[in-house]
Amino acid sequence: MGISKIDKDLYTRIVRNVNAHLGKYITFNKNCSIEPIEQTFFPNSKLLSITDYDCIPASKLMVVDNGVQVYPLSGLGQWNSLLMNERLNLNIKNVLDYLKLYYSTYLFPYQYQKIVETVNDLDFIEFPELELFDVISHQIQAPVVTLSNNQFTIYCNITVDRSLYNAAFDIYPDGKVLLLDKKVVLQDLPIGEMVIDL
């Protein structure tokens, strides 16, 4: 998709709103990019990815912008505020992408966690030996999404810190997410975010 330039007024509004919520969490300087992300679950809003390259590693923040208010996705309180004020459109095609966004941003400060669909979704801090790579690959299963009474259930793999789990989530029509179950599959994996000591 690439980095997109955005209107100066939008940039200023995003800076003002995010700083009001989070202080100077991101410095918003010339080395900061704001990129729109395609999504259909917030039909009246834009999803934006903000990256500040002055930090090591680069600091990232997702925000939802409805044209008036900006909601930083930086914890459960921000998510609750967003879901109380924004219209949501979840369907069988977009609910997995919604869960990926929610799961990767609802804890603050961020922990290394994500929904995993294939071994390529793992961020290896060092590439594992071939035998371990094969074991990991065989443990990862494609997500399964079911719908019953307007409520979605998703069975998938997740990472938490350096472990891989089988998990099940319920996603309600109002956007609330409930982790039903998780069982560890593999531990002490060489995955996570790369941090460089200076």
Coordinates of C-alpha atoms in Angstrom, one line a residue:
M1 CA 0.0 0.0 0.0
G2 CA 2.9 2.4 0.7
I3 CA 3.1 5.5 2.8
S4 CA 0.5 8.2 1.9
K5 CA 0.7 11.9 2.5
I6 CA -2.3 13.3 4.2
D7 CA -3.9 16.7 4.3
K8 CA -2.1 19.1 6.7
D9 CA -5.3 19.9 8.6
L10 CA -6.0 16.2 9.1
Y11 CA -2.4 15.7 10.3
T12 CA -2.8 18.6 12.8
R13 CA -6.1 17.3 14.1
I14 CA -4.7 13.8 14.6
V15 CA -1.7 15.1 16.4
R16 CA -3.9 17.3 18.7
N17 CA -6.3 14.4 19.4
V18 CA -3.7 11.7 20.0
N19 CA -1.7 14.0 22.3
A20 CA -4.8 14.9 24.3
H21 CA -5.4 11.1 24.9
L22 CA -1.8 9.8 25.3
G23 CA 0.4 12.8 25.9
K24 CA 3.5 12.7 23.7
Y25 CA 3.3 9.0 23.0
I26 CA 4.4 9.7 19.4
T27 CA 6.5 12.7 18.5
F28 CA 4.7 13.5 15.2
N29 CA 7.7 15.0 13.3
K30 CA 9.0 14.8 9.8
N31 CA 10.0 11.1 10.4
C32 CA 6.4 10.2 11.3
S33 CA 4.2 8.6 8.6
I34 CA 0.4 8.2 8.6
E35 CA -0.9 5.5 6.3
P36 CA -4.6 4.7 5.7
I37 CA -5.5 1.0 6.1
E38 CA -8.4 -0.5 4.2
Q39 CA -11.2 -1.7 6.4
T40 CA -15.0 -2.2 6.2
F41 CA -15.9 -2.7 9.9
F42 CA -16.0 1.1 10.7
P43 CA -18.0 2.3 7.7
N44 CA -18.1 6.0 8.7
S45 CA -14.5 6.2 9.7
K46 CA -10.9 5.8 8.5
L47 CA -8.4 3.4 10.0
L48 CA -4.9 5.0 10.1
S49 CA -1.5 3.5 11.0
I50 CA 0.9 6.0 12.5
T51 CA 4.7 5.1 12.6
D52 CA 7.3 7.3 14.3
Y53 CA 10.7 6.3 12.8
D54 CA 12.6 8.4 15.4
C55 CA 12.1 5.6 17.9
I56 CA 14.1 2.3 18.0
P57 CA 12.3 0.2 17.3
A58 CA 9.8 2.4 15.4
S59 CA 6.8 3.3 17.5
K60 CA 3.5 2.3 16.0
L61 CA -0.1 3.4 16.8
M62 CA -3.4 2.6 15.1
V63 CA -6.2 5.2 15.2
V64 CA -9.8 5.5 14.0
D65 CA -10.8 8.9 12.6
N66 CA -14.4 9.8 12.0
G67 CA -13.7 13.2 10.7
V68 CA -14.2 14.9 14.0
Q69 CA -12.8 12.6 16.7
V70 CA -9.7 10.5 16.6
Y71 CA -9.6 7.3 18.7
P72 CA -6.2 5.9 19.5
L73 CA -6.4 2.1 19.7
S74 CA -4.1 1.9 22.7
G75 CA -5.9 0.0 25.4
L76 CA -9.3 -1.3 26.6
G77 CA -10.5 2.2 27.7
Q78 CA -9.9 3.6 24.2
W79 CA -11.6 0.7 22.6
N80 CA -14.7 1.0 24.9
S81 CA -14.9 4.7 24.0
L82 CA -14.7 3.9 20.3
L83 CA -17.3 1.2 20.4
M84 CA -19.7 3.4 22.3
N85 CA -19.5 6.2 19.8
E86 CA -18.9 4.5 16.4
R87 CA -21.2 2.5 14.2
L88 CA -19.9 -1.0 13.5
N89 CA -20.5 -3.2 10.5
L90 CA -19.3 -6.8 11.2
N91 CA -19.9 -9.6 8.8
I92 CA -18.5 -13.1 8.1
K93 CA -15.9 -11.6 5.6
N94 CA -14.4 -8.8 7.8
V95 CA -14.8 -10.1 11.4
L96 CA -11.3 -11.8 11.3
D97 CA -9.6 -8.6 10.3
Y98 CA -11.5 -6.8 13.1
L99 CA -10.3 -9.4 15.6
K100 CA -6.7 -9.0 14.4
L101 CA -6.9 -5.3 14.9
Y102 CA -8.6 -5.6 18.3
Y103 CA -6.3 -8.3 19.6
S104 CA -3.1 -6.5 18.6
T105 CA -4.1 -3.2 20.3
Y106 CA -6.4 -3.8 23.3
L107 CA -3.5 -4.0 25.8
F108 CA -1.5 -1.0 26.6
P109 CA 1.4 -0.7 26.6
Y110 CA 1.4 -3.2 23.7
Q111 CA 2.6 -6.7 24.3
Y112 CA 3.8 -8.8 21.5
Q113 CA 0.6 -10.6 20.5
K114 CA -1.2 -11.3 17.3
I115 CA -3.6 -13.5 15.4
V116 CA -1.6 -16.1 13.4
E117 CA -2.9 -17.5 10.1
T118 CA 0.4 -19.0 8.7
V119 CA 4.0 -19.3 9.9
N120 CA 4.7 -16.2 7.8
D121 CA 2.7 -14.2 10.3
L122 CA 5.3 -14.9 13.0
D123 CA 8.0 -12.2 13.6
F124 CA 11.2 -14.3 14.2
I125 CA 13.9 -12.5 16.1
E126 CA 16.2 -15.3 14.8
F127 CA 15.3 -17.8 12.2
P128 CA 14.7 -21.2 13.9
E129 CA 16.4 -24.4 12.9
L130 CA 14.5 -26.2 10.1
E131 CA 13.2 -28.9 12.4
L132 CA 11.6 -26.3 14.7
F133 CA 10.3 -24.3 11.8
D134 CA 8.5 -27.4 10.5
V135 CA 7.1 -28.2 13.9
I136 CA 5.7 -24.6 14.2
S137 CA 4.3 -24.7 10.6
H138 CA 2.4 -27.9 11.4
Q139 CA 0.9 -26.5 14.6
I140 CA -0.6 -23.5 12.9
Q141 CA -4.1 -24.0 11.6
A142 CA -6.2 -21.7 9.4
P143 CA -8.7 -19.6 11.4
V144 CA -12.3 -20.9 11.4
V145 CA -15.2 -18.3 11.6
T146 CA -18.7 -19.3 12.6
L147 CA -21.9 -17.2 12.9
S148 CA -24.8 -18.0 15.2
N149 CA -27.5 -15.5 16.3
N150 CA -25.5 -12.5 15.0
Q151 CA -22.6 -13.6 17.2
F152 CA -19.3 -14.7 15.7
T153 CA -17.0 -17.3 17.1
I154 CA -13.4 -17.5 15.7
Y155 CA -11.1 -20.5 16.3
C156 CA -7.5 -19.5 15.6
N157 CA -3.8 -19.5 16.7
I158 CA -2.5 -16.5 18.7
T159 CA 0.8 -15.5 20.1
V160 CA 1.3 -14.1 23.5
D161 CA 4.9 -13.1 24.3
R162 CA 7.0 -16.0 23.0
S163 CA 4.3 -18.7 22.9
L164 CA 1.8 -20.0 20.4
Y165 CA -1.7 -20.9 21.5
N166 CA -4.9 -22.4 20.1
A167 CA -7.7 -20.0 21.0
A168 CA -11.4 -19.3 20.6
F169 CA -13.0 -15.9 20.7
D170 CA -16.6 -14.6 20.6
I171 CA -17.2 -11.4 18.8
Y172 CA -20.5 -9.7 19.6
P173 CA -22.5 -7.3 17.2
D174 CA -21.4 -4.3 19.3
G175 CA -17.7 -5.1 18.7
K176 CA -17.0 -6.5 22.2
V177 CA -14.5 -9.4 22.1
L178 CA -14.4 -12.3 24.6
L179 CA -11.5 -14.8 24.8
L180 CA -13.3 -18.0 25.5
D181 CA -10.3 -20.4 25.7
K182 CA -6.6 -20.6 25.0
K183 CA -4.3 -23.6 25.2
V184 CA -0.5 -23.4 24.8
V185 CA 0.8 -25.2 21.8
L186 CA 4.5 -24.2 21.8
Q187 CA 6.6 -22.1 24.2
D188 CA 9.9 -20.3 24.2
L189 CA 9.8 -19.5 20.5
P190 CA 12.3 -17.1 18.9
I191 CA 9.5 -14.6 18.1
G192 CA 8.8 -11.0 19.2
E193 CA 9.7 -7.5 18.3
M194 CA 13.3 -6.7 17.6
V195 CA 14.7 -4.2 20.1
I196 CA 18.1 -2.7 19.4
D197 CA 20.2 -1.6 22.4
L198 CA 22.3 1.6 21.8

